[in-house]
PDB file of C-alpha atoms in Angstrom:
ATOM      1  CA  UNK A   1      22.010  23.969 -24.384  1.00 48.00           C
ATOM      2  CA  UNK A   2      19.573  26.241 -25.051  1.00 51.00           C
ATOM      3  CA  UNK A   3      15.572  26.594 -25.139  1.00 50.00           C
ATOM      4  CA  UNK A   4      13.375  27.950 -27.267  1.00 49.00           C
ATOM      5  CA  UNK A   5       9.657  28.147 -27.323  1.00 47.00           C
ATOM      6  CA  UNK A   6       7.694  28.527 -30.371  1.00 47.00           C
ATOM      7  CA  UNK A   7       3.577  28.829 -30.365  1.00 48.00           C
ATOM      8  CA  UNK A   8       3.089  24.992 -30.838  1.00 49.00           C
ATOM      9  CA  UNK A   9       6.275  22.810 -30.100  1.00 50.00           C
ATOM     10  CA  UNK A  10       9.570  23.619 -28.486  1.00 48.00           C
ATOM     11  CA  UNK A  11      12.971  22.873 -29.857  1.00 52.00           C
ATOM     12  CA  UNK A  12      16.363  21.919 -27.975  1.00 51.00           C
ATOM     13  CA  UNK A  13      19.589  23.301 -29.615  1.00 54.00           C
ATOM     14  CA  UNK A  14      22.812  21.688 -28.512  1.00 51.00           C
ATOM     15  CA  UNK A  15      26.121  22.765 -29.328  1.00 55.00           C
ATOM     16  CA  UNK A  16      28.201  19.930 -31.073  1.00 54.00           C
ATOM     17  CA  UNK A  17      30.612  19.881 -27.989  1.00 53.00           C
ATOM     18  CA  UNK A  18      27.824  18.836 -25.664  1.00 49.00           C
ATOM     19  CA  UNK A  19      27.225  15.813 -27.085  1.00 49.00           C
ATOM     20  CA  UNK A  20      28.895  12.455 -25.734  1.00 51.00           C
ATOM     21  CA  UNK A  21      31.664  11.246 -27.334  1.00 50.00           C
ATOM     22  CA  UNK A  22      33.208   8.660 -25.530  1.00 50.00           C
ATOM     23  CA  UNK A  23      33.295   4.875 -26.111  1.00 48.00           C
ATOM     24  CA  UNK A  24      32.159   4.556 -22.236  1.00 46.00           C
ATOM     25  CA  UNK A  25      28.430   3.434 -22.376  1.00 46.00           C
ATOM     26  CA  UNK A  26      26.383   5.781 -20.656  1.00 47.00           C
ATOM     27  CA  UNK A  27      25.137   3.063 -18.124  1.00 46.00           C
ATOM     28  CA  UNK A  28      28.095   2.873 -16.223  1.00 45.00           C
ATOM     29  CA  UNK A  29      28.046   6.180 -15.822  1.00 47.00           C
ATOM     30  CA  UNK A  30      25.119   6.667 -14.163  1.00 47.00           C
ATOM     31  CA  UNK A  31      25.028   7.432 -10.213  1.00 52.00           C
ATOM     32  CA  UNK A  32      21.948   6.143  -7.436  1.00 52.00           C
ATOM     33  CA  UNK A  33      23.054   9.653  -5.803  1.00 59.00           C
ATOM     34  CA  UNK A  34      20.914  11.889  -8.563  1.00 66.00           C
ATOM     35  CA  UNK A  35      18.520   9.689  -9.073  1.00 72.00           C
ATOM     36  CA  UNK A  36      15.420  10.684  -7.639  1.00 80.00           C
ATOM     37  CA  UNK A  37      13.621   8.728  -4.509  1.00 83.00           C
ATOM     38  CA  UNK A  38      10.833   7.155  -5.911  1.00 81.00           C
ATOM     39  CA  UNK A  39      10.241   5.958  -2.028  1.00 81.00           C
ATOM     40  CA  UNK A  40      10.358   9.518  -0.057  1.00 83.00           C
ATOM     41  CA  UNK A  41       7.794   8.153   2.364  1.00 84.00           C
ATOM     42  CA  UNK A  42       9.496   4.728   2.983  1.00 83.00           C
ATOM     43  CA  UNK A  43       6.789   2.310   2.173  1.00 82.00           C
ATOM     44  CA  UNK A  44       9.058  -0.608   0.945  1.00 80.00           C
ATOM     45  CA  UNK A  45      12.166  -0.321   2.878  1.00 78.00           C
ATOM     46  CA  UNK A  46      11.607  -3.846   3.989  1.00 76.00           C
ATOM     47  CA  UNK A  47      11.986  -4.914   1.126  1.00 78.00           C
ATOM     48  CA  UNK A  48      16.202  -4.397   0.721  1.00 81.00           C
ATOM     49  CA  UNK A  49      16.934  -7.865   0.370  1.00 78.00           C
ATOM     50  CA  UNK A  50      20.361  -8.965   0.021  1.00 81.00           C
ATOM     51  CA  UNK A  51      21.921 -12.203  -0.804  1.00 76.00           C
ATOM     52  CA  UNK A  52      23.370 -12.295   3.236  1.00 78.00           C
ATOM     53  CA  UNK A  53      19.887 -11.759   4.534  1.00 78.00           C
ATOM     54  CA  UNK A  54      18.748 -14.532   2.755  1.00 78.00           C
ATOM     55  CA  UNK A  55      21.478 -17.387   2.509  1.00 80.00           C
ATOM     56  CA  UNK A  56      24.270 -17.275   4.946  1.00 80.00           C
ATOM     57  CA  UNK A  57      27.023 -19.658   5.877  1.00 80.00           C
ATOM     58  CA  UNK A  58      27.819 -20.210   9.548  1.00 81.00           C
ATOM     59  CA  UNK A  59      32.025 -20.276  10.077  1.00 81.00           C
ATOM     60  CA  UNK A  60      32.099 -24.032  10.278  1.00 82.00           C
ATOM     61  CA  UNK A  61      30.314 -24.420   7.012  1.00 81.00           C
ATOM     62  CA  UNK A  62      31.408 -22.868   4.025  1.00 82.00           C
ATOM     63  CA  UNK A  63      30.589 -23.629  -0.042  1.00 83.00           C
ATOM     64  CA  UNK A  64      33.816 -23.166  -2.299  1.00 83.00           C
ATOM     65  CA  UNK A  65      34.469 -19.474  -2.960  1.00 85.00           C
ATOM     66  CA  UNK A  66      33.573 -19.647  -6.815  1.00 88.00           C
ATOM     67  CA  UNK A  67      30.414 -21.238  -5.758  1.00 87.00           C
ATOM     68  CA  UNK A  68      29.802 -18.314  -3.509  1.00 84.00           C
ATOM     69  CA  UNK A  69      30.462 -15.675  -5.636  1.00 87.00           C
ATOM     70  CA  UNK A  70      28.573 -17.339  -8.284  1.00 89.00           C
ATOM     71  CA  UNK A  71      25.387 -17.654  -6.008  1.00 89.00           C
ATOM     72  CA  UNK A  72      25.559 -13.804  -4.963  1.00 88.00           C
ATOM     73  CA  UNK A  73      26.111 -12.857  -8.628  1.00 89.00           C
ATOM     74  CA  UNK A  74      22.922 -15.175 -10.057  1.00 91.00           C
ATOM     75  CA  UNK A  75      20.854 -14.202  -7.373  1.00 88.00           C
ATOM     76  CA  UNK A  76      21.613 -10.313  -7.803  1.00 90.00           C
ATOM     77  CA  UNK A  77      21.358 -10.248 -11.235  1.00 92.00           C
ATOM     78  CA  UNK A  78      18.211 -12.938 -11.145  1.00 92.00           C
ATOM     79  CA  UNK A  79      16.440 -10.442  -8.730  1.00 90.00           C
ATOM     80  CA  UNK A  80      17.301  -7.581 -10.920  1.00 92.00           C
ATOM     81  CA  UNK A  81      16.634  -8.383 -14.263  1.00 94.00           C
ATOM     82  CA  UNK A  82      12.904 -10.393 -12.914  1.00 94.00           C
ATOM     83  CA  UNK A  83      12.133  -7.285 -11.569  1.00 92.00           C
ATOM     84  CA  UNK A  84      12.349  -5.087 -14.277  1.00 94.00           C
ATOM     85  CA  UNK A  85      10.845  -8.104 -16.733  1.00 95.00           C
ATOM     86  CA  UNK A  86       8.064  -8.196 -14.195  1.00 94.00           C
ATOM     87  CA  UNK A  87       7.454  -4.077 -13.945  1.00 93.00           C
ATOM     88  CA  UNK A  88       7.545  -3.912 -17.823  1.00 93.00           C
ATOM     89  CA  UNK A  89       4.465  -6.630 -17.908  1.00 95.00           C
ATOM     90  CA  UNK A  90       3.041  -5.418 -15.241  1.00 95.00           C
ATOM     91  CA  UNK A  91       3.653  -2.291 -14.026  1.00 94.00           C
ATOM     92  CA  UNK A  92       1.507   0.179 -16.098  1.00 94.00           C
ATOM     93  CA  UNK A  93      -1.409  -2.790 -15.863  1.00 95.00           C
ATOM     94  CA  UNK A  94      -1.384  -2.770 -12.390  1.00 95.00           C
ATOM     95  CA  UNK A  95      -1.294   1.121 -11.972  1.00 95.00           C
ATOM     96  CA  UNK A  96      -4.312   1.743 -14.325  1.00 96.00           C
ATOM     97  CA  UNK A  97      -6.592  -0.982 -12.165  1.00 97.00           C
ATOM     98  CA  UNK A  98      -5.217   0.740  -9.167  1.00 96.00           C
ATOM     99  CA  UNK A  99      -6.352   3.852 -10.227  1.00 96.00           C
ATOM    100  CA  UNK A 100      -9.095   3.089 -10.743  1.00 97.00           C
ATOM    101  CA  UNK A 101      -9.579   1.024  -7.417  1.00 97.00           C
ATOM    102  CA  UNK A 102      -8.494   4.397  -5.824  1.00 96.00           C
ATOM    103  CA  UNK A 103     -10.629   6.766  -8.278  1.00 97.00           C
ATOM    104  CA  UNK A 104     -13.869   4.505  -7.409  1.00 97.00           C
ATOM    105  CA  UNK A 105     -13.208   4.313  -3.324  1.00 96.00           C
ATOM    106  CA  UNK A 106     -12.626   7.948  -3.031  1.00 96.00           C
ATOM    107  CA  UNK A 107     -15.758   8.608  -5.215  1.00 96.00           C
ATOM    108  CA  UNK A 108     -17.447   6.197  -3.131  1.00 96.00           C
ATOM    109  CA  UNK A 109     -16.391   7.676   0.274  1.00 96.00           C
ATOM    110  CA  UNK A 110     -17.006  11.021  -0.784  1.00 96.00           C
ATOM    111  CA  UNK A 111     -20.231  10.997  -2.193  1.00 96.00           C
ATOM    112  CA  UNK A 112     -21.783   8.222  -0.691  1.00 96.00           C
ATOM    113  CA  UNK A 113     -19.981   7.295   2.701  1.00 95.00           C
ATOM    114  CA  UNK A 114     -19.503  10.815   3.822  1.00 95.00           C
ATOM    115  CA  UNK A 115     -22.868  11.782   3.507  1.00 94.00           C
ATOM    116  CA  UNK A 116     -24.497   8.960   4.740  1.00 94.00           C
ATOM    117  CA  UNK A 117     -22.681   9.114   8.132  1.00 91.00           C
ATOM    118  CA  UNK A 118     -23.270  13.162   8.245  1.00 92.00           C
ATOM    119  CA  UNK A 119     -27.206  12.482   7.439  1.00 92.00           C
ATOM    120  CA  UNK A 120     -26.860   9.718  10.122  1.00 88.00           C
ATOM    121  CA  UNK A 121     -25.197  12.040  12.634  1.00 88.00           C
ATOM    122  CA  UNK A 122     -27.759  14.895  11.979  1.00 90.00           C
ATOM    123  CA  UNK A 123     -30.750  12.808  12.153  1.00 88.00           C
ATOM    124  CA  UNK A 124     -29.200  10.785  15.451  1.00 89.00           C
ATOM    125  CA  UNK A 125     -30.328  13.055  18.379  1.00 89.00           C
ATOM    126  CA  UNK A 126     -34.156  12.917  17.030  1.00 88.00           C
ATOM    127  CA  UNK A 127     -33.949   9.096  16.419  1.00 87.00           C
ATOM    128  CA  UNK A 128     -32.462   9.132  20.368  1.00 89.00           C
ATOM    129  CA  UNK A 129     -35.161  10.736  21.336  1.00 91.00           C
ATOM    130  CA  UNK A 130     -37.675   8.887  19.506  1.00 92.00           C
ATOM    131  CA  UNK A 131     -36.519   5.537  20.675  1.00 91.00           C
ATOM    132  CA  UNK A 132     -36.108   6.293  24.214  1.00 93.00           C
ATOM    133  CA  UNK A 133     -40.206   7.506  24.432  1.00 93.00           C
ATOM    134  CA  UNK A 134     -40.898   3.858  22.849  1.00 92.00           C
ATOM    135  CA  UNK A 135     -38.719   1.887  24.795  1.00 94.00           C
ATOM    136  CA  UNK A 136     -40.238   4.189  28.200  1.00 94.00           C
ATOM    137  CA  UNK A 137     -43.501   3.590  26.660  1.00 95.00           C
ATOM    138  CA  UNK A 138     -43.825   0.152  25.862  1.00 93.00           C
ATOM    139  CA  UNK A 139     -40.670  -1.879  26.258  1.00 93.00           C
ATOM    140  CA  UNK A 140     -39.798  -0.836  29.858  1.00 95.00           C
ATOM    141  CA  UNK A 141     -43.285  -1.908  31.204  1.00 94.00           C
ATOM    142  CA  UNK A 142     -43.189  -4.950  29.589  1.00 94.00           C
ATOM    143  CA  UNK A 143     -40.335  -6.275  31.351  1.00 94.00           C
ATOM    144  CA  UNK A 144     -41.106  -4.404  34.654  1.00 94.00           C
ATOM    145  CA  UNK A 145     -43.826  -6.673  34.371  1.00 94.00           C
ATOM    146  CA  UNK A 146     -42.240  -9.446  33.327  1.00 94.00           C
ATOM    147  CA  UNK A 147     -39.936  -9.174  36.201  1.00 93.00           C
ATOM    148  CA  UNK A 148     -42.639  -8.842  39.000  1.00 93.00           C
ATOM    149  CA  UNK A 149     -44.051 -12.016  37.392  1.00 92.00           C
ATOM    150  CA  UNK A 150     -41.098 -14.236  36.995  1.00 92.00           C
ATOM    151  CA  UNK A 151     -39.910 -13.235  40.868  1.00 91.00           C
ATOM    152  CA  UNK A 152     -42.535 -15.500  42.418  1.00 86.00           C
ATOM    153  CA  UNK A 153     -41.508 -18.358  41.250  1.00 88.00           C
ATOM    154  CA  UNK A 154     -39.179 -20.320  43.209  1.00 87.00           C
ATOM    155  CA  UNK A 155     -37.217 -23.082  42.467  1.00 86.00           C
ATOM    156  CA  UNK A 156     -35.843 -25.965  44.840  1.00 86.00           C
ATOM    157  CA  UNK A 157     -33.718 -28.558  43.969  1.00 86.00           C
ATOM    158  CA  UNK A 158     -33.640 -32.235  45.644  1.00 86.00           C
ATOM    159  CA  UNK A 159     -31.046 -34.726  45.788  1.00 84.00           C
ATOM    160  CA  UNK A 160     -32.779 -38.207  45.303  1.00 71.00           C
TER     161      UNK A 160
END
């Protein structure tokens, strides 16, 4: 197979031997092993569900074997084909509201929440400041006074 590159489009050549002739369909022969992992960072690996983790038969009760092979069968192929029913509806949907979620937060953290806490931060020592001469000034009296006042009163309590 061969590649060549042209100003505005590329072209693949293939030989005619390249080409797949067999009557096998090319599902089957398909591998997991080179597919790539569309999970590198594990995010969902709680979610390999198999039919034992969900139904399971203790030793002293057990369904007819057809009936249990059936089961595992329906509810493999059930959650594969729902799956892949529900990521065709869904899937590119979901990911264009998520991206934009994503696209607004970040905008949002980075032009707004970032420099509303850095403004905050710069402008914190002077606020300090300022509110410790007013509460010195006018709040600390006020309740030093308050205190002197309210500690001669003096309160008994009778039993009648």
């Amino acid at each position: 197979m061969g590649l060549e590159k042209e100003t505005l489009d590329a072209r693949i050549f293939m030989d005619e031997d390249e080409l797949n002739h067999s009557t096998v369909p090319m599902l089957t022969e398909k591998t997991f092993d080179n597919s790539p992992d569309r999970d590198p960072k594990r995010l969902n690996s709680h979610l390999k569900i198999e039919f034992e983790d969900v139904i399971g038969e203790p030793d002293t009760t057990h369904s007819f074997d057809r009936v249990w092979v059936c089961s595992t069968a329906l509810f493999e192929i059930s959650k594969y084909l729902i799956y892949k029913v529900l990521t065709v509806l869904l899937a590119v949907p979901l990911a264009f509201v998520m991206g934009i979620l994503f696209a607004v937060l970040s905008c949002l953290h980075i032009w707004i929440m970032m420099p509303f806490a850095k403004t905050c931060m710069m402008i914190l020592p002077s606020v300090q400041k300022i509110w410790k001469g007013v509460t010195d000034s006018f709040i600390a009296p006020l309740f030093a006074s308050m205190g002197r006042c309210m500690s001669s009163i003096n309160i008994q309590l009778d039993r009648d």
